[in-house]
Short mmCIF file of C-alpha atoms in Angstrom, two decimals:
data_model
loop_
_atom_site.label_atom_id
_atom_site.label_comp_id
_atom_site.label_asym_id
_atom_site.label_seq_id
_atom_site.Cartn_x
_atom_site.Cartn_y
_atom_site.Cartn_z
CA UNK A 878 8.53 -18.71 5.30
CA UNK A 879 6.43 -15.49 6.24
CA UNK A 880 4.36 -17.76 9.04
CA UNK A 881 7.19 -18.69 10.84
CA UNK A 882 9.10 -15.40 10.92
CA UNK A 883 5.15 -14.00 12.35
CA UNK A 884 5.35 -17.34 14.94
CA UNK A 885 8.46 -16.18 15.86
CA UNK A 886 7.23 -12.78 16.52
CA UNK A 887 4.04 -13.42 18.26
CA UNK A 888 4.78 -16.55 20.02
CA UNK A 889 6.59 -15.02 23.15
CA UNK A 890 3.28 -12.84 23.34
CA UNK A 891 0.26 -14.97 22.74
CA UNK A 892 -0.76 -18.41 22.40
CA UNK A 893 -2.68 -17.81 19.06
CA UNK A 894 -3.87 -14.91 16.78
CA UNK A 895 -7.21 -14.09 14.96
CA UNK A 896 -6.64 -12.77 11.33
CA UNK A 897 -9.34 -11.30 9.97
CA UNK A 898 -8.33 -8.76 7.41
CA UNK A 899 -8.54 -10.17 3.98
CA UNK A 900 -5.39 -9.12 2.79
CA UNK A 901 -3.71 -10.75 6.00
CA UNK A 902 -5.28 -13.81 5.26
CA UNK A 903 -3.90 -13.85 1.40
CA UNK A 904 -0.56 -12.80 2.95
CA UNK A 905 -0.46 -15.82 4.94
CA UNK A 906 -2.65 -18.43 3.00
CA UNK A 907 -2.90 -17.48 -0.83
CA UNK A 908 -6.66 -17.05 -0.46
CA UNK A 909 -8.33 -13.84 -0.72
CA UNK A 910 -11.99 -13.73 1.16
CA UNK A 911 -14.53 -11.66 -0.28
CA UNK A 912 -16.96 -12.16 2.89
CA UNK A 913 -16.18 -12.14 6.45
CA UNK A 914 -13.60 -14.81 7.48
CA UNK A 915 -10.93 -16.04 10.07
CA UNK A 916 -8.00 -17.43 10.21
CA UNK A 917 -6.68 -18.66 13.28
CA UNK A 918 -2.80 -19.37 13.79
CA UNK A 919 -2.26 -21.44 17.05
CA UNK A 920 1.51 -21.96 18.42
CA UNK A 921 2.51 -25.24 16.71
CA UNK A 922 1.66 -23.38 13.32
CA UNK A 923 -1.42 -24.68 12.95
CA UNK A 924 -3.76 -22.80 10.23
CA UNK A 925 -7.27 -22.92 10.51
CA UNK A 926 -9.46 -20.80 7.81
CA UNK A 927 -13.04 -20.39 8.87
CA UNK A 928 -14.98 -19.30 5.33
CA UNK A 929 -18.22 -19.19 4.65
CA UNK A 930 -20.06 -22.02 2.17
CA UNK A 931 -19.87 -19.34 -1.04
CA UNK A 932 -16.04 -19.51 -0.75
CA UNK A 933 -15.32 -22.67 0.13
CA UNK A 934 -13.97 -24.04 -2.63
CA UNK A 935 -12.04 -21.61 -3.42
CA UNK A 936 -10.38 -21.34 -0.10
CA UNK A 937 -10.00 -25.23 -0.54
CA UNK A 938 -8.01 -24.40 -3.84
CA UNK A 939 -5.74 -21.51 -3.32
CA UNK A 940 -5.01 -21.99 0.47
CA UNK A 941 -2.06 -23.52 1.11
CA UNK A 942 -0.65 -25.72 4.59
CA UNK A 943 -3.96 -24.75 5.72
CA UNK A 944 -7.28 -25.93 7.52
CA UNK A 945 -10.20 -24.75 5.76
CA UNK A 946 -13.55 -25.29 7.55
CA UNK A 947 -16.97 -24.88 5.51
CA UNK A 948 -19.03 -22.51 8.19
CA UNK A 949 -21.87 -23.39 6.18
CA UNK A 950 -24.82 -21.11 7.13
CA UNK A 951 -23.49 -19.90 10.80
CA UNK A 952 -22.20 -16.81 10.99
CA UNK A 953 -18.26 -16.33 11.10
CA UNK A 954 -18.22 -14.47 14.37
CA UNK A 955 -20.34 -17.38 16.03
CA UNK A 956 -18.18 -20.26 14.93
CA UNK A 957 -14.82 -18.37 15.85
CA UNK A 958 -16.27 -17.70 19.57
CA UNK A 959 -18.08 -21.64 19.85
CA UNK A 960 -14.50 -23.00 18.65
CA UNK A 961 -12.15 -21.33 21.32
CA UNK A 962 -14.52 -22.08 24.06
CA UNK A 963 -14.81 -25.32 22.93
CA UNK A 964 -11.05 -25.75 22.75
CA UNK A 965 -10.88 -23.86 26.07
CA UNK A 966 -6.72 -23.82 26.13
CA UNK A 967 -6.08 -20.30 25.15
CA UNK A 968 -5.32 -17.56 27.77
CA UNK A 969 -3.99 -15.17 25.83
CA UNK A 970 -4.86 -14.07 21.55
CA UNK A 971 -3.66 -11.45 19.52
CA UNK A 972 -6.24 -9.59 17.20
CA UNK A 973 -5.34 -6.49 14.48
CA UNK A 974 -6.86 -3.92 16.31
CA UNK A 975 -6.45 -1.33 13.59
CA UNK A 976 -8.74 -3.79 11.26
CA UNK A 977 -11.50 -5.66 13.85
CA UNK A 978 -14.63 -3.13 14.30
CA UNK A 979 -15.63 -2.54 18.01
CA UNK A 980 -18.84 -4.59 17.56
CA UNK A 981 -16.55 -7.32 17.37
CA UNK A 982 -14.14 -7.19 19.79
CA UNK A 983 -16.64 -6.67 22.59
CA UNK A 984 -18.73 -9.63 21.51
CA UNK A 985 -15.39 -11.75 22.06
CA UNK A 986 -14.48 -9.99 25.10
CA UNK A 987 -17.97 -10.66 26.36
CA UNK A 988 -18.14 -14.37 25.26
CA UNK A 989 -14.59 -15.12 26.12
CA UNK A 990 -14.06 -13.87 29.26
CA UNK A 991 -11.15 -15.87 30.25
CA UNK A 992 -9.22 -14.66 27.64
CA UNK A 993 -7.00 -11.41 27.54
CA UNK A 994 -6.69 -10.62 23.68
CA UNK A 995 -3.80 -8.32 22.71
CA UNK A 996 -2.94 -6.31 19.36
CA UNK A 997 -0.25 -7.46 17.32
CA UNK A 998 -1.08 -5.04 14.49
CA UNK A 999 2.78 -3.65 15.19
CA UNK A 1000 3.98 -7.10 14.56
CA UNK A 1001 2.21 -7.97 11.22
CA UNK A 1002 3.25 -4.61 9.47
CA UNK A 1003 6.63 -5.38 10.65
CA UNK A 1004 6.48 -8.79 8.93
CA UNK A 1005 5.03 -7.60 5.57
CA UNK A 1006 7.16 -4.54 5.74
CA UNK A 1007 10.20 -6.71 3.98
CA UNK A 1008 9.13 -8.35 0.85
CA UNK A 1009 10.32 -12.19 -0.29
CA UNK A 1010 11.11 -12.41 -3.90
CA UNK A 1011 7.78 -13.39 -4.81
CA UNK A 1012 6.30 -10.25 -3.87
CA UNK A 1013 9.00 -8.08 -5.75
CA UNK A 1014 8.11 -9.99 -8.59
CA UNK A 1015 4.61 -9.02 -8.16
CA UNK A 1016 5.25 -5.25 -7.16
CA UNK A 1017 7.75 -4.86 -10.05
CA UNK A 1018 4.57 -6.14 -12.51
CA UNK A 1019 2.48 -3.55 -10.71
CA UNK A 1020 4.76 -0.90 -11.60
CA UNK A 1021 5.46 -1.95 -15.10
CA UNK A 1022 1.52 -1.75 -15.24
CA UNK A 1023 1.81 2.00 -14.01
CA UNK A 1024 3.96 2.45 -16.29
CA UNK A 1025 1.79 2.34 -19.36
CA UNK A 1026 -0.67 4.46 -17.35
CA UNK A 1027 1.79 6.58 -17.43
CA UNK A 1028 2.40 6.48 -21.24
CA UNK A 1029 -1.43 6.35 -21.55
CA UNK A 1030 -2.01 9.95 -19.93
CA UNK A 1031 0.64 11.88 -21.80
CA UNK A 1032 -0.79 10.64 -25.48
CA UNK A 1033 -3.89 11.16 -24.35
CA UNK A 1034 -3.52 14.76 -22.76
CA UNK A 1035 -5.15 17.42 -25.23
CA UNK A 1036 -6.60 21.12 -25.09
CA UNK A 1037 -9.67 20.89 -24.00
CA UNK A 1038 -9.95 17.28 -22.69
CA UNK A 1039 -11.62 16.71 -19.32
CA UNK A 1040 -9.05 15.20 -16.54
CA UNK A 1041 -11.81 12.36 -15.91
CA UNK A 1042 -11.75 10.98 -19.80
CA UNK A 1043 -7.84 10.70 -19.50
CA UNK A 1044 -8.45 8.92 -16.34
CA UNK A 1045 -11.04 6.50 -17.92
CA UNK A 1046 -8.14 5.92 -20.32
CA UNK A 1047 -5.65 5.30 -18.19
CA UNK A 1048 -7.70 2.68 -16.05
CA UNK A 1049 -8.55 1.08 -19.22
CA UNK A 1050 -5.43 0.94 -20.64
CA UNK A 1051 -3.70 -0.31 -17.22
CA UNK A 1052 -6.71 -2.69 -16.97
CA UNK A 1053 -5.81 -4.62 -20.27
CA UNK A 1054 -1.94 -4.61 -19.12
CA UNK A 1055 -3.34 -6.88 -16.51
CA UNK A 1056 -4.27 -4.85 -13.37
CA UNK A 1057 -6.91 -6.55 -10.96
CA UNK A 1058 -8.55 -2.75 -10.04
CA UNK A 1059 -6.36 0.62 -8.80
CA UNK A 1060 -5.66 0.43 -5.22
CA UNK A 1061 -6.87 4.12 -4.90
CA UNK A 1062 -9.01 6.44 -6.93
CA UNK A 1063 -6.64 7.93 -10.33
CA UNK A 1064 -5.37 11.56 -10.16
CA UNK A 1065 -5.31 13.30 -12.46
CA UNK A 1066 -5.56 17.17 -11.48
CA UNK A 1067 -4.82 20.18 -14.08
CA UNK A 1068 -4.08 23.77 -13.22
CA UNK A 1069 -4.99 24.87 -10.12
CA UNK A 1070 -6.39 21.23 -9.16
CA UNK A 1071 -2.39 20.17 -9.60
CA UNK A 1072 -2.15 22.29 -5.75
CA UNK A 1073 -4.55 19.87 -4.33
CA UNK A 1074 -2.37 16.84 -3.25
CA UNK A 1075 -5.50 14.54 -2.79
CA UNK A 1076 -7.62 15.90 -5.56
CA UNK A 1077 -9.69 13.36 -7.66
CA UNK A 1078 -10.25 13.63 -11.68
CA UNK A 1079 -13.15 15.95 -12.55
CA UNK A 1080 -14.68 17.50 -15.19
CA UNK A 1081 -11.97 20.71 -15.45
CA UNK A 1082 -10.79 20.75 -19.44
CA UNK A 1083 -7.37 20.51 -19.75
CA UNK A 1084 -5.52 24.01 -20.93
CA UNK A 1085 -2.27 24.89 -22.28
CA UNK A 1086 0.44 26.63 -19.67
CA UNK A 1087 -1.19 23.58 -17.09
CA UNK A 1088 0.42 22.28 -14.55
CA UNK A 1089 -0.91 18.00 -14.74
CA UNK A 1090 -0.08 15.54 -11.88
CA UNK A 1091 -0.82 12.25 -12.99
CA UNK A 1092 -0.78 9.88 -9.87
CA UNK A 1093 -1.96 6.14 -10.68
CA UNK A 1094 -1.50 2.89 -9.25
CA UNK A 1095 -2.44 -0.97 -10.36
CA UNK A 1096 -2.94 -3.84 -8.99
CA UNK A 1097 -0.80 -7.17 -9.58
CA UNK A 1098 -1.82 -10.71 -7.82
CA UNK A 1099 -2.66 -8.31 -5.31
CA UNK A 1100 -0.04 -6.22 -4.72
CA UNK A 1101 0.40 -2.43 -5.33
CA UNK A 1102 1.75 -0.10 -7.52
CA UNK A 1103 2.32 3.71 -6.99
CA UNK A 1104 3.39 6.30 -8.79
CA UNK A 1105 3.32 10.12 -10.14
CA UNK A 1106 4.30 12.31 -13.08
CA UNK A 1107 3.62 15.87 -13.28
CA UNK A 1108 3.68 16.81 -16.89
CA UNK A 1109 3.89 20.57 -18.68
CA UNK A 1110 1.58 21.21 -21.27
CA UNK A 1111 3.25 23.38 -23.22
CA UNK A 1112 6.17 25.44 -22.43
CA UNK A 1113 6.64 26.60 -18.95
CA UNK A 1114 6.87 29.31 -17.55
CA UNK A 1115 10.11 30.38 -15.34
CA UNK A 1116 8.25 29.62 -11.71
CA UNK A 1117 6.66 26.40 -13.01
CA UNK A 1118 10.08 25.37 -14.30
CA UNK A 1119 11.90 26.53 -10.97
CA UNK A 1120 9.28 24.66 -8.90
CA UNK A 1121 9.30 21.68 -11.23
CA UNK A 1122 13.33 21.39 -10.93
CA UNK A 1123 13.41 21.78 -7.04
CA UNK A 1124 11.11 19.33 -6.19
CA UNK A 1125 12.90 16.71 -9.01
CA UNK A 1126 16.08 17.32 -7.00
CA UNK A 1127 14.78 16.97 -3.97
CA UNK A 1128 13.95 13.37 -4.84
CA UNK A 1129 16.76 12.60 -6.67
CA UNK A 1130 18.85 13.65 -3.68
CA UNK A 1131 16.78 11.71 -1.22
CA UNK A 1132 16.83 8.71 -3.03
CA UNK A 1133 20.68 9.05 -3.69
CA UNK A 1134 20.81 8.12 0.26
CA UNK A 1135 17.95 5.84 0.49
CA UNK A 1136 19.16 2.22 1.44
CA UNK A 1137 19.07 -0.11 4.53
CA UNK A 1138 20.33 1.23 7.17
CA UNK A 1139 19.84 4.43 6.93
CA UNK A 1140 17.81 6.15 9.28
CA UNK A 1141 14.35 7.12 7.74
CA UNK A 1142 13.97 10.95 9.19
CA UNK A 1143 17.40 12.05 7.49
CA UNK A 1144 15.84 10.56 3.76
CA UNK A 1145 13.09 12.94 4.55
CA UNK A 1146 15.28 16.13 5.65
CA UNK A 1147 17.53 16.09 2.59
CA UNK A 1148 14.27 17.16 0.60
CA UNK A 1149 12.49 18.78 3.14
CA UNK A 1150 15.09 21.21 3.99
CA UNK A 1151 15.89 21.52 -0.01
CA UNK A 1152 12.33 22.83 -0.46
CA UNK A 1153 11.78 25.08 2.57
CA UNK A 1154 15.18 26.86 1.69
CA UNK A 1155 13.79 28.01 -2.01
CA UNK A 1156 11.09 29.13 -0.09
CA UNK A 1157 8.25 26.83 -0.07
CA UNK A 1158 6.55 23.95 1.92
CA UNK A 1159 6.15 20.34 1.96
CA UNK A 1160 3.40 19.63 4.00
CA UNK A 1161 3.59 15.84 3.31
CA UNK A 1162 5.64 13.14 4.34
CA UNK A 1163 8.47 12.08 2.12
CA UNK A 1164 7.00 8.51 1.17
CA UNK A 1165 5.69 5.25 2.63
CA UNK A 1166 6.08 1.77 2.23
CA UNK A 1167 4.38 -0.57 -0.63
CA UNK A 1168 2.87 -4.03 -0.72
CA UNK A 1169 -0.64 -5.33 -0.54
CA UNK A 1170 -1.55 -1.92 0.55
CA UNK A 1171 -0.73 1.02 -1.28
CA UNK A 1172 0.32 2.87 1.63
CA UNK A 1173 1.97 0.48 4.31
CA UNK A 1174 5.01 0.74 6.47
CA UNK A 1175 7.32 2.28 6.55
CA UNK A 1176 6.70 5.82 6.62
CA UNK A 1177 8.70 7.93 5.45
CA UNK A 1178 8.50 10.92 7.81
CA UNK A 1179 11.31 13.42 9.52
CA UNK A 1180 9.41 11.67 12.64
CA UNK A 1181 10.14 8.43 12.14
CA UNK A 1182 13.05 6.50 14.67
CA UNK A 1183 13.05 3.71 12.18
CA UNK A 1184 15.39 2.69 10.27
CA UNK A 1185 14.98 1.19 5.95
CA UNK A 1186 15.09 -2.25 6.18
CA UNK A 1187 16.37 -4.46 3.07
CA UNK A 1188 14.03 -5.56 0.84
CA UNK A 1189 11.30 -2.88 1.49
CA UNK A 1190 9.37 -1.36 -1.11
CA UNK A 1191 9.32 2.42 -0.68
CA UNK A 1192 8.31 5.24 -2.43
CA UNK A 1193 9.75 8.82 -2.68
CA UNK A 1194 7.31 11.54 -3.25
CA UNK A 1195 8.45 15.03 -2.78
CA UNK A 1196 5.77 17.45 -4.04
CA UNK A 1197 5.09 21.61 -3.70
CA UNK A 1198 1.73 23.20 -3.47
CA UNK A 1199 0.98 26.95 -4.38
CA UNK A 1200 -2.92 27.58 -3.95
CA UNK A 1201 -4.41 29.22 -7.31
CA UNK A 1202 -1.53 28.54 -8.94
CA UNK A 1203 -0.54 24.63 -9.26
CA UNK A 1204 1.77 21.63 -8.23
CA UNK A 1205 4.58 19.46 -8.34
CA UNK A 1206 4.76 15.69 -7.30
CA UNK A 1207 7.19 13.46 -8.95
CA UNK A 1208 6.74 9.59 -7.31
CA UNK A 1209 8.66 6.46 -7.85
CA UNK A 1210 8.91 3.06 -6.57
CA UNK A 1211 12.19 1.81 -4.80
CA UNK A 1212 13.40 -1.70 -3.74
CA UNK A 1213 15.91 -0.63 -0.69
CA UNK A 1214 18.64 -2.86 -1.47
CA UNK A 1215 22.39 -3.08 1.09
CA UNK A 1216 23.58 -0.45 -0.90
CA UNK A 1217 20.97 1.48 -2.82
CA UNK A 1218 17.58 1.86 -4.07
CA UNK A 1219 16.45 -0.03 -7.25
CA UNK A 1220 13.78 1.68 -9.73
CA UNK A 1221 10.85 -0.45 -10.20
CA UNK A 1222 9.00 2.49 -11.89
CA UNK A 1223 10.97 3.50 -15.42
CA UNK A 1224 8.42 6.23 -17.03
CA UNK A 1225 10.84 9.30 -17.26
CA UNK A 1226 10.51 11.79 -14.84
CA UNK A 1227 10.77 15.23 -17.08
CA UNK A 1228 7.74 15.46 -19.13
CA UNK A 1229 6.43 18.72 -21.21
CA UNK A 1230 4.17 18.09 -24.27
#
């Protein structure tokens, strides 16, 4: 169970924690709060789910081995600080202090004086950073959901189309294959908009000799999907195909060495150094890790000290930028298994129309 691996984590440290990110909550209770909440996990495992009247019944339906309590109309924040100084036997509490807003944590420092809270951000990523089979399940969905975004943007990719119409498609499209929403805005970037890693579907008309990086991602009971194609329209020309083919070996020589085990930083140098000696940059990290968030850990960096852990959910995403001229990202979705990385995204990775 995911709580007691946490317990065991956190229990050496603190006497309870506050969870208040919604997706931490769902990770540990199957209930997903739209409006502030708080869980609160104590050292004997006990759950208790403060929700607001609107969600109640939900939370009383979905959460499971848990305390829900109806907060009715006080405010979230209120109840949380009246119920540990009512209980008055915690001395120490861990909080995510990459999620909580300052306003927050100095109205519990302030009301709760006589309690030292401590972060154990560190220690929840490391929990949800190896997936049960459950959550494979649901990222291998996500991806199969990508993967007819995929399909979607090449049939739909003419001369003259804007990249936001093929982007409305693909949402659609992914939408109907049973996505709850895209866990980030859809790429699609043509021609020189291909050299912007970040860029965001506009109004540019597609043209033939374009370079097109497609990068989508759905959503499956919660979890994430990620991936990216970069497609030729037409033939290419000899630098697009040179570029193209360097940064497709590059990931199919990382990935070749991906599994658990191996240290992170040397995944990233076998495509880093493949790139910089043809002459270019890679001014991103390799990948990241997958789950409820579309970009979780691990990261995938020449930085990292970490090592892939089994059952992970990476991705590889080698890419090359020229300015004015146009890109190359090619992304996929690995399990990291003992011995190798399994494919959870299948769209093919060389596409010209």
């Amino acid at each position: 169970m995911r709580i007691k691996e946490f317990h065991e984590k956190f229990s050496s440290a603190c006497e309870a924690v506050i969870i208040s990110d919604p997706k931490n909550i769902y990770y540990f209770t199957g209930f997903y709060p739209h409006s502030p909440s708080y869980l609160l996990i104590e050292n004997d495992l006990n759950l208790k789910l403060m929700v607001p009247e609107l969600e109640y019944e939900d939370a009383k339906k979905n959460s499971k081995n848990t305390e829900i309590i109806n907060l009715k109309k006080e405010l979230p924040i209120d109840f949380l600080i009246k119920t540990l100084q009512e209980q008055n036997k915690f001395k120490i509490l861990g909080f995510e202090s990459e999620y909580m807003t300052v306003s927050t944590y100095l109205k519990l420092t302030q009301k709760l004086k006589s309690i030292e809270f401590k972060s154990i951000t560190e220690l929840l990523n490391s929990t949800r950073e190896v997936k049960i089979p459950k959550e494979i399940e649901y990222l291998e969905k996500a991806a199969q959901i990508a993967d007819v975004g995929i399909e979607t943007a090449i049939n739909n990719i003419e001369e003259g189309k804007m990249e936001i119409e093929i982007a409305g498609e693909v949402e659609y499209n992914m939408r109907k294959a049973g996505s709850e929403k895209t866990p980030f805005d859809t790429i699609i970037a043509s021609g020189p908009n291909s050299a912007l890693p970040h860029a965001t579907a506009s109004e540019r008309k597609i043209q033939k000799g374009d370079f097109i990086i497609v990068d989508i991602g759905a959503t499956y009971k919660g979890y994430c999907s990620d991936m990216t194609r970069t497609i030729c329209f037409d033939k290419p020309s000899q630098k697009q195909l040179e570029i193209f083919n360097l940064v497709l070996n590059a990931h199919q020589e990382s990935m070749q060495v991906a599994r658990a085990g191996v240290d992170i930083k040397n995944v990233d140098v076998i495509a880093r150094d493949m790139i910089k000696k043809a002459g270019y940059e890679f001014i991103h990290s390799l990948g990241h890790g997958v789950g409820l968030d579309v970009h979780e850990d691990p990261t995938l960096s020449f930085k990292s000290k970490n090592k892939l852990k089994q059952n992970s959910v990476i991705t590889i995403e080698p890419g090359v930028y020229i300015p004015d001229f146009g890109g190359v990202r090619i992304e996929d979705m690995y399990q990291v298994l003992k011995d190798k990385v399994k494919n959870l995204t299948k769209s093919k990775q060389n596409i010209c129309i």
